[in-house]
Coordinates of C-alpha atoms in Angstrom, one line a residue:
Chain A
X1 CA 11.2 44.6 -4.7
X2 CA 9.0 43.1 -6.9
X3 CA 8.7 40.1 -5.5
X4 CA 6.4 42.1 -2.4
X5 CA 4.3 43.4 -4.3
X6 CA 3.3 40.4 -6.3
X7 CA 3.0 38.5 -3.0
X8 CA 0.7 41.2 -2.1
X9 CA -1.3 40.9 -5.4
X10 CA -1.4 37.5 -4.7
X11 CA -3.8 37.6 -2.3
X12 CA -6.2 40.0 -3.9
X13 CA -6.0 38.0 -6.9
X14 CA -8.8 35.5 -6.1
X15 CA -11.1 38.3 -5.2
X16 CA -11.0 39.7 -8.5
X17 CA -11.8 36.5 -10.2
X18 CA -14.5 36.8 -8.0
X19 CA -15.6 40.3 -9.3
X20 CA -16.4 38.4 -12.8
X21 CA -18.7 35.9 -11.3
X22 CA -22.5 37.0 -10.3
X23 CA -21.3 37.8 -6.4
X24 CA -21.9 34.2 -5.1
X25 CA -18.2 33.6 -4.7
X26 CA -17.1 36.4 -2.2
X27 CA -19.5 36.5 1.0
X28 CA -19.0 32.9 1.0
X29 CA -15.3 33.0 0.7
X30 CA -15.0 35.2 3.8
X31 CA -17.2 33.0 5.7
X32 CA -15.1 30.2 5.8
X33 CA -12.2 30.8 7.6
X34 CA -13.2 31.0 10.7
X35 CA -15.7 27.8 10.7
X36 CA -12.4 26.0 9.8
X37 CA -10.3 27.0 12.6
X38 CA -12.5 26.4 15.5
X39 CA -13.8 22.9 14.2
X40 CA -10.2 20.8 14.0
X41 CA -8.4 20.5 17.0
X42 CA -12.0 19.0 19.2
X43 CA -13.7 16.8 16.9
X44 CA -11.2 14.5 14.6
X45 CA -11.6 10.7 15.5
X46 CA -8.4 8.9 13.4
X47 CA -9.6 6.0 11.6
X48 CA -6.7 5.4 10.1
X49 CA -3.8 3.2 11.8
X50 CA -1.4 6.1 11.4
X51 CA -3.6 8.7 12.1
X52 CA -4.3 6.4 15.9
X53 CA -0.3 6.6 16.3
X54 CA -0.5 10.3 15.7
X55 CA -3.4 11.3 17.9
X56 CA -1.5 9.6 20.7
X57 CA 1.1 11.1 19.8
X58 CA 3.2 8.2 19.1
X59 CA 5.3 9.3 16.4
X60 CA 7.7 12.6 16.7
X61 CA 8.2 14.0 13.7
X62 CA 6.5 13.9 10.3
X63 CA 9.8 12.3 8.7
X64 CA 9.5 8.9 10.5
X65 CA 6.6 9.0 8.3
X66 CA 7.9 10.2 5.3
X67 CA 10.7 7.1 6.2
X68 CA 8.6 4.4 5.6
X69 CA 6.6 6.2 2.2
X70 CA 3.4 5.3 4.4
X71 CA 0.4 6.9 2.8
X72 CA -1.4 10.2 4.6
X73 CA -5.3 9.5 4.3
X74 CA -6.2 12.2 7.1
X75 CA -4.8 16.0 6.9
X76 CA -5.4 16.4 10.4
X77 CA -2.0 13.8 10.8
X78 CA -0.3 16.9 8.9
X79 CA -1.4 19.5 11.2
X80 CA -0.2 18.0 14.5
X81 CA 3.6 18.5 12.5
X82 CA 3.2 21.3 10.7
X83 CA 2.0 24.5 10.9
X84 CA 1.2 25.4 7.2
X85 CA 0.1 28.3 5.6
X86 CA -2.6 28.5 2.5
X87 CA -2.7 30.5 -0.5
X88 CA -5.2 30.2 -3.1
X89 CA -3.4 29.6 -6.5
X90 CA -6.4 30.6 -9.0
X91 CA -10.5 29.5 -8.8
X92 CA -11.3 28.5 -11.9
X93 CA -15.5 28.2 -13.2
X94 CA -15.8 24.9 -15.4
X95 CA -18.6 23.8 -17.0
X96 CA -20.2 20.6 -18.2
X97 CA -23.2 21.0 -20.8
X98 CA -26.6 19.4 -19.4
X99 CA -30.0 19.4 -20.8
X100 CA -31.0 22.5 -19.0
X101 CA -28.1 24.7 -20.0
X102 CA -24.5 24.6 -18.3
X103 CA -23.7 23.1 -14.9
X104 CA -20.8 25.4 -13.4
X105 CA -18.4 24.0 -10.9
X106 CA -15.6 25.5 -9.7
X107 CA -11.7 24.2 -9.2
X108 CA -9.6 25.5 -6.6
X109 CA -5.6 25.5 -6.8
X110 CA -4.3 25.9 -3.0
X111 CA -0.9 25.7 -2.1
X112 CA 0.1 24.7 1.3
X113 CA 3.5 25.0 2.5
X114 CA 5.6 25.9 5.8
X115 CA 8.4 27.9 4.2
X116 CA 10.8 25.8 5.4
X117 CA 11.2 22.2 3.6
X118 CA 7.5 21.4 3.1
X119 CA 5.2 22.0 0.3
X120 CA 1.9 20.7 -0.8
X121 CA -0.7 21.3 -3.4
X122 CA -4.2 20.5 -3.3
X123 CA -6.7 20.5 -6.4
X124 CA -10.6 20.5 -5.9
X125 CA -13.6 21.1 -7.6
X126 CA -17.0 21.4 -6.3
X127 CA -20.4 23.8 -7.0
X128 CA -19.2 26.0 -4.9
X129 CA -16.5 28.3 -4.1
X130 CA -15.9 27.8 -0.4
X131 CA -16.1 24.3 -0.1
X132 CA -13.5 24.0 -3.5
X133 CA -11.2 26.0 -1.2
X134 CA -11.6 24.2 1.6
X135 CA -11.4 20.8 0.1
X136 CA -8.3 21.7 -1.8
X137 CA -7.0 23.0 1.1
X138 CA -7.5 19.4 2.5
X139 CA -6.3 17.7 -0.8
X140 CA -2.9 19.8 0.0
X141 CA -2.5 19.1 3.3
X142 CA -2.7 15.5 2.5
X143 CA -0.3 15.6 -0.5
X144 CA 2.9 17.7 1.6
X145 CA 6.0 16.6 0.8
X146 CA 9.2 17.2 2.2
X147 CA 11.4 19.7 0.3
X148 CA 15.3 18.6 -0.1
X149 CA 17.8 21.9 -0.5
X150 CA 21.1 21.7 -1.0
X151 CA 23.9 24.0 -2.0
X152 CA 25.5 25.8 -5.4
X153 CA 28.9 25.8 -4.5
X154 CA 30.5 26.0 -0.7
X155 CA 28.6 23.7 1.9
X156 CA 28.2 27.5 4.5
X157 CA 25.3 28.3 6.5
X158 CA 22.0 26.4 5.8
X159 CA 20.9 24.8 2.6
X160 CA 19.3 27.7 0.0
X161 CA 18.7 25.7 -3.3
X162 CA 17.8 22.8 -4.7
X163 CA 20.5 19.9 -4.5
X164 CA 20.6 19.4 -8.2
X165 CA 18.3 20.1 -11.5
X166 CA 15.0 18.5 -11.5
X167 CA 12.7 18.5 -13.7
X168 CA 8.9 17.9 -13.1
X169 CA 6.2 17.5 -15.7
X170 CA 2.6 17.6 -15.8
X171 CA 1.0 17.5 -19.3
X172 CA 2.8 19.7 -21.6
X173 CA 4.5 21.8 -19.6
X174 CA 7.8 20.8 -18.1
X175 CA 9.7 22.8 -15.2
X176 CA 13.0 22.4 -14.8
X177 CA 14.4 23.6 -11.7
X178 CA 18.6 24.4 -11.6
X179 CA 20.7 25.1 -8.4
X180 CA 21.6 28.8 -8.1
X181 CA 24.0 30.9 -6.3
X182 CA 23.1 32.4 -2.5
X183 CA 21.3 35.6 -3.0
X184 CA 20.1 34.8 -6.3
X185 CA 16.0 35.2 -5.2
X186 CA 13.7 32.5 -7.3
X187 CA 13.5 33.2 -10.7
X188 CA 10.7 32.3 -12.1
X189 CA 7.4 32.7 -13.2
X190 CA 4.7 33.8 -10.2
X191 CA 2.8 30.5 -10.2
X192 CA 6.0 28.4 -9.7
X193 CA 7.7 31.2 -7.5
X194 CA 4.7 30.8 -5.5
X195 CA 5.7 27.6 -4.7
X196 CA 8.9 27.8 -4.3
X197 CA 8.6 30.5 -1.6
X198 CA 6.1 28.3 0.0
X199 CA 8.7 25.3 -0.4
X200 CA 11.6 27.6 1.1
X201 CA 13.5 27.6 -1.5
X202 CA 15.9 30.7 -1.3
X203 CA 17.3 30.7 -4.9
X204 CA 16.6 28.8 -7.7
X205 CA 17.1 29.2 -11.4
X206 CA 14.2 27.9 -13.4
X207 CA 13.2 26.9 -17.0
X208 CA 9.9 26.1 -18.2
X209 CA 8.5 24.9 -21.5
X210 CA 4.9 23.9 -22.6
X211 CA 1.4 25.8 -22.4
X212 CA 2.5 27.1 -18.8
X213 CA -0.5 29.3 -19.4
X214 CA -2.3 26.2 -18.1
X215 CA -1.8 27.2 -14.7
X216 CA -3.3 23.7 -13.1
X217 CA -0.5 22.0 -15.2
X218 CA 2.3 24.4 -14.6
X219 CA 1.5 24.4 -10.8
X220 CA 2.0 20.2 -11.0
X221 CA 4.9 20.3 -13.3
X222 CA 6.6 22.7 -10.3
X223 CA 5.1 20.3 -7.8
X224 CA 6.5 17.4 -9.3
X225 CA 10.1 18.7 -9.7
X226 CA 10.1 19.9 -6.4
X227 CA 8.9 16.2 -5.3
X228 CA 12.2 14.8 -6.9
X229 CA 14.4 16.5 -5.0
X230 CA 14.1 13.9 -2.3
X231 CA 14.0 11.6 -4.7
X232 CA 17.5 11.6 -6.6
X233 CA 19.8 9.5 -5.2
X234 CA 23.4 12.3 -4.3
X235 CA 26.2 10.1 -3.3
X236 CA 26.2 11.5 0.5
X237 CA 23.2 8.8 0.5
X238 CA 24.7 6.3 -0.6
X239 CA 25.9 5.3 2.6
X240 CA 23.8 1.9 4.1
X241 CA 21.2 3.1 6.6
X242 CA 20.3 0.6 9.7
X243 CA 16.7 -1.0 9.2
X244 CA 14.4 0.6 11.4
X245 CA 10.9 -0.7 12.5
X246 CA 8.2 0.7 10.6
X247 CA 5.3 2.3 13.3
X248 CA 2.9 -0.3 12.3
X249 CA 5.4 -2.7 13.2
X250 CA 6.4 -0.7 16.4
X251 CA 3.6 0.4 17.8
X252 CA 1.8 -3.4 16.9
X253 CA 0.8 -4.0 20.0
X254 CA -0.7 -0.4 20.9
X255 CA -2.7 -0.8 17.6
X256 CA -4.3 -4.0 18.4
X257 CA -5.3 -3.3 22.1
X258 CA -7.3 -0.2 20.0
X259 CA -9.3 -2.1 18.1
X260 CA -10.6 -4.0 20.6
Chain B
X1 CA 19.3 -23.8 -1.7
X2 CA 22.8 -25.4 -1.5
X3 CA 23.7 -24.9 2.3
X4 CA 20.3 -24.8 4.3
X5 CA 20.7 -27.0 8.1
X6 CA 19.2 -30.2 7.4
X7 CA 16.2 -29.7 9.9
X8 CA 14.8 -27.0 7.2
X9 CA 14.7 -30.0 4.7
X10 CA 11.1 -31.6 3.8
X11 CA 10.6 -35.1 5.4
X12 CA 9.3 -37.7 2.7
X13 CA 5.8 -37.5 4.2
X14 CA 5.4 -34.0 3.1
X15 CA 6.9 -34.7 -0.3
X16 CA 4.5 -37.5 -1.2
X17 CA 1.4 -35.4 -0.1
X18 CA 2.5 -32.3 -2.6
X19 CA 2.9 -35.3 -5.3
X20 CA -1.0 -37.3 -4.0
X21 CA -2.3 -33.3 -4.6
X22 CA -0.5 -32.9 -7.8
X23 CA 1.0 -29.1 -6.1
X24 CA 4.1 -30.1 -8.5
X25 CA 1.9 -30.0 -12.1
X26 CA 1.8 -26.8 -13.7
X27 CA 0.2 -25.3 -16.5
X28 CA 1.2 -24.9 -20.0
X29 CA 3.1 -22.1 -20.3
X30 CA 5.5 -20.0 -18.3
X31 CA 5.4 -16.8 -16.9
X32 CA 9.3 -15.4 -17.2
X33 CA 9.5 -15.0 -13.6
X34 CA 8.0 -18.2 -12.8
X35 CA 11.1 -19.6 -14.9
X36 CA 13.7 -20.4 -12.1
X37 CA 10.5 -22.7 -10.0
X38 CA 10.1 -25.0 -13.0
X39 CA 11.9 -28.3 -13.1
X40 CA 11.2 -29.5 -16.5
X41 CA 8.8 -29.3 -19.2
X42 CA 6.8 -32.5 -20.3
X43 CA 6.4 -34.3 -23.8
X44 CA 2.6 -32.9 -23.9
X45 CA 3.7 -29.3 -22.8
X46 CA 3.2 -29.3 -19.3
X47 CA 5.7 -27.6 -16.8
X48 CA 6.8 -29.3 -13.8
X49 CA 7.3 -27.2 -10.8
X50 CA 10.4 -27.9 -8.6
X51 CA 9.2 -28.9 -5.6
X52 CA 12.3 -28.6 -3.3
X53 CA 11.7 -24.3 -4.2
X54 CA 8.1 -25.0 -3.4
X55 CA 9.2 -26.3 0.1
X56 CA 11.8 -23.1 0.3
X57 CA 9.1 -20.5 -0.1
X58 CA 6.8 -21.8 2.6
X59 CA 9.6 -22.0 5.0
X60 CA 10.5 -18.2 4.1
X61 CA 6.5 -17.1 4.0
X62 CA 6.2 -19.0 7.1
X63 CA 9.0 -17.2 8.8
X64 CA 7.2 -13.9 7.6
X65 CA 4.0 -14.4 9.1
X66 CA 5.4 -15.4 12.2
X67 CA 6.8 -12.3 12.7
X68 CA 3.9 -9.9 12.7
X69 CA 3.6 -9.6 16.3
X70 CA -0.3 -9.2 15.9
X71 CA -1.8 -11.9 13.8
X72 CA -5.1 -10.5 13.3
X73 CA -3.1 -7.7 11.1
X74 CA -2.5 -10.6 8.0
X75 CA -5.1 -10.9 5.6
X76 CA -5.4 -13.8 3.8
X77 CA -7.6 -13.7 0.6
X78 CA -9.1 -15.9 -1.8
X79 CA -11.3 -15.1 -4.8
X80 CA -11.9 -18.6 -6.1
X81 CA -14.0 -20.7 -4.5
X82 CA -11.3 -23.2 -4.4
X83 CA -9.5 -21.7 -2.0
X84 CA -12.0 -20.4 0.0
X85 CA -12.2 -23.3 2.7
X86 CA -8.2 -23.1 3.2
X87 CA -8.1 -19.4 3.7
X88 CA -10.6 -19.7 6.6
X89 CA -9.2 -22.6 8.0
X90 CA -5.5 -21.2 7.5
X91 CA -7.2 -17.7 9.4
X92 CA -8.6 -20.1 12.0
X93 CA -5.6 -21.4 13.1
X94 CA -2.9 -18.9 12.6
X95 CA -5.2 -16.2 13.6
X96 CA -5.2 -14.4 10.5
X97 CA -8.0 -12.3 9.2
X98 CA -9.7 -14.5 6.0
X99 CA -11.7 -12.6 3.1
X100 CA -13.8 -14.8 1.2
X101 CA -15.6 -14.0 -1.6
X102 CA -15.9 -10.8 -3.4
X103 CA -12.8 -8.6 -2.2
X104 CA -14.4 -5.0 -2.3
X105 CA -12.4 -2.9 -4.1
X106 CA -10.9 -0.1 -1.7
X107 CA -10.9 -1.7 1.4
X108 CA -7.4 -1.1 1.8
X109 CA -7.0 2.3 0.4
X110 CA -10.7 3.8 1.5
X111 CA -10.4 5.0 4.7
X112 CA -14.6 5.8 4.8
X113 CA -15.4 2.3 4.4
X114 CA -16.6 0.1 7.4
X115 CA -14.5 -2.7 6.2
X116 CA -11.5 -0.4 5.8
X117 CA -8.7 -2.9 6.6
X118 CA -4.9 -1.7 7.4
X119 CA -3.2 -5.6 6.9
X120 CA 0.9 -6.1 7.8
X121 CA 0.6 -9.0 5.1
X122 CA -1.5 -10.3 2.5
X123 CA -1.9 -13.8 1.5
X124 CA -3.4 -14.5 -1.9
X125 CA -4.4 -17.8 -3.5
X126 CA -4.1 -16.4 -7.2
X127 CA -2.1 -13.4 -8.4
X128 CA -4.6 -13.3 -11.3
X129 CA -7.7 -14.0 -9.7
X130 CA -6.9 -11.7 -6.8
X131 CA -5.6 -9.1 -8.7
X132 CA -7.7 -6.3 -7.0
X133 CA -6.1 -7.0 -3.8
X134 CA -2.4 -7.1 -4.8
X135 CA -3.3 -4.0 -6.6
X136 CA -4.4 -2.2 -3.5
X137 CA -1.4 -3.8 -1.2
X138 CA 0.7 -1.7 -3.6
X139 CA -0.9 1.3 -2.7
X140 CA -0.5 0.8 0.9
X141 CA 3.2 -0.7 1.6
X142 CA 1.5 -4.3 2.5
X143 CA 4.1 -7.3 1.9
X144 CA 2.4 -10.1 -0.3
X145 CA 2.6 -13.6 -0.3
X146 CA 0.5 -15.7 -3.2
X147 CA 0.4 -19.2 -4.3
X148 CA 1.9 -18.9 -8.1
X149 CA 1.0 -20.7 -11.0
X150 CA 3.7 -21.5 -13.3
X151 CA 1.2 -18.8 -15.3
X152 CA 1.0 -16.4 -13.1
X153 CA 2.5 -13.0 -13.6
X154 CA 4.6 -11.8 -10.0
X155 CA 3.5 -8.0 -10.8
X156 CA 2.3 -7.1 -6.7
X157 CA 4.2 -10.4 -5.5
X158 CA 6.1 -10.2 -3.0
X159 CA 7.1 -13.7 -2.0
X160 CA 5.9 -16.7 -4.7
X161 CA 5.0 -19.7 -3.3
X162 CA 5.1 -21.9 -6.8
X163 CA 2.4 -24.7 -6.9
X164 CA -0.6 -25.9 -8.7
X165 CA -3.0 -23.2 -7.8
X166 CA -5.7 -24.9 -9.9
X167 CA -6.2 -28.1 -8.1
X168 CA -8.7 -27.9 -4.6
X169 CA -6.2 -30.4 -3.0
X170 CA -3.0 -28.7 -3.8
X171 CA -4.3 -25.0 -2.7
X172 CA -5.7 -27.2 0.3
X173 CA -2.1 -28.3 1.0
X174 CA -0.3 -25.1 0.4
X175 CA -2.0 -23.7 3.3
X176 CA -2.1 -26.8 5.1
X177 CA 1.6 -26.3 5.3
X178 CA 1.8 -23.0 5.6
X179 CA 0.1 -22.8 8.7
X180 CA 1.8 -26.0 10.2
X181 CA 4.9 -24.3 10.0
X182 CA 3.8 -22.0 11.2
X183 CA 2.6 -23.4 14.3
X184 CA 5.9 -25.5 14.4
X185 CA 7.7 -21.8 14.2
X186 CA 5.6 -20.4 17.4
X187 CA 6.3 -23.4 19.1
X188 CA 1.8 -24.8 19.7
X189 CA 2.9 -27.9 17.7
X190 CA 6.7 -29.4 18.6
X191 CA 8.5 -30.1 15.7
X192 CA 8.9 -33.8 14.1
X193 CA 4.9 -34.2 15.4
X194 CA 2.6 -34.9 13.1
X195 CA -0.8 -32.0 13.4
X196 CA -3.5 -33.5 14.4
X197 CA -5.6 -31.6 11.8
X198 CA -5.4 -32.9 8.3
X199 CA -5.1 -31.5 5.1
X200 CA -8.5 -32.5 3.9
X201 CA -10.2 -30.0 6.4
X202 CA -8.8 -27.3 4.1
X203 CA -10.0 -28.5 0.9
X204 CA -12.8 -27.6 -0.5
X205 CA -16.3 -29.2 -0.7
X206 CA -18.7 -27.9 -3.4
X207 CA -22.3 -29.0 -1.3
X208 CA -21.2 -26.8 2.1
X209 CA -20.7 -23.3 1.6
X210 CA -20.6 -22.2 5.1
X211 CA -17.5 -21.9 7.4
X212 CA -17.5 -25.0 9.5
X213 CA -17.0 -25.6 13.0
X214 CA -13.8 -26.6 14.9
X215 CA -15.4 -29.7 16.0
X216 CA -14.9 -31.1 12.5
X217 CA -11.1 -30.7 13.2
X218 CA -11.9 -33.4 16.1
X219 CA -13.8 -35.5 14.4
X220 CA -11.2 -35.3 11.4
X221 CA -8.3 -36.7 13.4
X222 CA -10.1 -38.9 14.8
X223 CA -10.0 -41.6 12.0
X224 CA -6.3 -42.3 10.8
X225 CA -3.4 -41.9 13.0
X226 CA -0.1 -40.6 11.6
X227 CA -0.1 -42.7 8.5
X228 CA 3.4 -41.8 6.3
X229 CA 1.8 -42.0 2.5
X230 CA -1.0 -39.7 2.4
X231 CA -2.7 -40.7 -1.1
X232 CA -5.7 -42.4 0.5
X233 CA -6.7 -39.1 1.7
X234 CA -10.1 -38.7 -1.1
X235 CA -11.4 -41.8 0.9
X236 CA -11.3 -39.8 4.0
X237 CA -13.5 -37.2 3.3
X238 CA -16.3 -39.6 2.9
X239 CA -15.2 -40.3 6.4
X240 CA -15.7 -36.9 7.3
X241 CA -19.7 -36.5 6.1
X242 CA -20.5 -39.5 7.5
X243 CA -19.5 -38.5 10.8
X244 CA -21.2 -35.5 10.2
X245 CA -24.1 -36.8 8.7

């Protein structure tokens, strides 16, 4: 119902913004998508450890890394998982005074996210349009985090909300997120629906307070309460889990012969 | 403490060489953490470091570095010139991976560097003095073991090794042993054998700067044979040059 039509919005959104700025913004922002596609899969050389293990396709599944906490210096690790889907939040011009009148930059919001248990955001800021998009497009990739979901009252069929209340907050504005009943739909706001929907989270309840007119802010206040999902300890974990090998440890000897 | 096999205990040797390098003198004050490693605190203020925990914590660092299958992955760091000569001898012999000098800031978390470094283990001479690259091990899940002061602050620390981290000889010594037990641990030196190398290979001379050779661990042993009561060891360094020189 309404949530389509925002969704469809959504995308024309940016344009718009667009439409204020002297026409730099669009051409260039329809250029880019394609360059991006065609470049990734040929020419990325890892030069991280974990990024080696990934190329050869030494580890499964993005959770073994999200086991070990090991930080995610390359997107390209992300892609081999996931297959994610972008959506420009907002491009916002800033300026910073100089001598010779105003330098403009602008800052991209992008939300990354599979629909299904894995969201990231990216921020970026740069002279111009596309390569903000893009880099924040990178900067998400590299920040995806696993979603947890859970259930509001009887454990049927496949986890639709979040496991308990969480609350994330970034600057003034505080999100609080609260398990709802199946069928419910997100209800919220459209910049933390967006992410929600992006996080696949079915039905959610939420509460916000602060200057959520501060989109950048209210889109990391989400973020971050979406991040502690996995992070609250429910007593179905408490149960001891066997030590595992991290893939550094695993994989030592593979790693070494490489560097030589 | 209490029920360790008697083969983990120090022999007297090893005790009377932490006492000739002063390892057990700390400094003034205590750091809260640092609390449990002291023994007693002196009339003029000074802490004394238990010694026995000192021994402990190189058996369990010992046992850590022995298990990173691939030695090259432990980095072993020193800011201070102090502690410079040990860390390259201790990387010489264990196989480790030795910064010396100015540690870079981001060369653990900056993948775009050329001396981008992914370490298993860190080894630091001074939790104050090495500060940056504690820092940057806690950005990137790297275990870290440091020599501690009875001053210094564990924030980063993984395992604390407590000695005199002021004193050439005694940062010498704490490598010294470090790496011996380590070689006892992988089995190149049998046990209850005195190394060849001595400690004063790893302490640092002010006139050299540059990383020395391994023939000087030859010509090191070759003067005294496995004498029990180290203190004469100030007297052998003069040994050394000469046989340099």
């Amino acid at each position: 119902m309404a949530d389509t039509t925002t969704a469809a919005q959504a995308d024309q959104k940016p344009t718009r913004a667009f439409g204020r700025q002297p026409q730099r913004g669009a051409p260039q922002r329809g250029g880019a998508r394609p360059q991006r596609g065609a470049q990734e899969p040929k020419s990325w050389v890892p030069v991280t450890k974990l990024g080696r293990l990934v190329a050869q396709g030494l580890i499964k599944n993005i959770h073994e890394i999200y086991l070990f906490s090991l930080p995610i210096k390359e997107f390209q690790i992300i892609d081999r998982f996931l297959h994610l889907k972008d959506e420009v939040m907002k491009i916002v011009p800033v300026q910073k005074q100089t001598r010779a009148g105003q330098r403009t930059r602008f800052k991209a919001f992008v939300v990354v996210g599979d629909h299904n248990g894995h969201v990231g955001l990216g921020v970026k800021c740069a002279k111009e349009v596309a390569t903000a998009i893009s880099g924040a497009i990178v900067a998400a990739k590299l920040s995806v985090i696993p979603v947890r979901r859970g259930y509001w009252g009887n454990k049927l069929g496949a986890p639709h909300t979040v496991p308990t209340k969480v609350t994330g907050k970034c600057g003034s504005v505080a999100v609080r997120l609260v398990p709802a009943p199946r069928g419910t739909g997100i209800v919220a706001a459209r910049v933390p629906k967006k992410l929600l929907q992006f996080a696949g989270v079915d039905d959610v309840y939420t509460s916000s307070r602060g200057k959520t007119r501060t989109m950048g802010n209210f889109v990391m206040a989400t973020f971050f309460a979406i991040t502690k999902t996995f992070a609250y300890l429910t007593p179905d974990l408490w149960r001891e889990v066997k030590l595992i090998k991290t893939p550094y440890q695993e994989h030592s000897a593979i790693l070494s012969e490489k560097k030589e | 403490m209490t029920q360790f096999p008697a083969a983990l205990n120090p022999h007297q040797d090893d005790i009377l060489k932490m006492l000739a390098c002063q390892t057990h003198l700390g400094g003034n004050n205590v750091d809260v953490e640092m609390e449990s490693y002291t023994w007693k605190r002196k009339d003029n203020g000074h802490f004394i470091i238990n010694l026995a925990k000192t021994w402990e914590k190189i058996q369990l660092a010992a046992r850590v570095i022995v298990a990173i299958e691939n030695p090259a992955d432990i980095s072993v760091i020193s800011a201070k010139p102090l502690g410079q000569r040990a860390v390259l001898k201790f990387a010489n012999f264990i196989g480790a991976t030795a910064f010396s000098g100015r540690f870079t800031p981001g060369t653990f978390t900056n993948q775009i560097q050329s001396k981008f470094t992914e370490p298993r283990l860190l080894i630091v001479a001074d939790p104050l003095l090495d500060k940056q690259p504690l820092m940057e091990a806690s950005y990137v899940n790297i275990p870290t073991i440091a020599l501690c002061d009875t001053t210094s602050c564990l924030d980063g620390v993984d395992i604390a090794i407590p000695c005199n981290n002021r004193g050439k000889n005694s940062i010498a010594l704490m490598f010294w042993l470090l790496a011996r037990e380590v070689l006892y641990l992988r089995g190149t030196i049998p046990r209850n054998t005195t190394w060849s190398v001595k400690v004063d290979l790893f302490i640092y001379r002010d006139t050299d700067e540059e990383p020395e050779k391994e023939k000087t661990a030859a010509v090191a042993a070759a003067p005294v044979a496995a004498v029990a009561v180290e203190t004469v060891e100030f007297t052998q360094t003069t040994t050394e040059w000469t046989a340099e020189n």
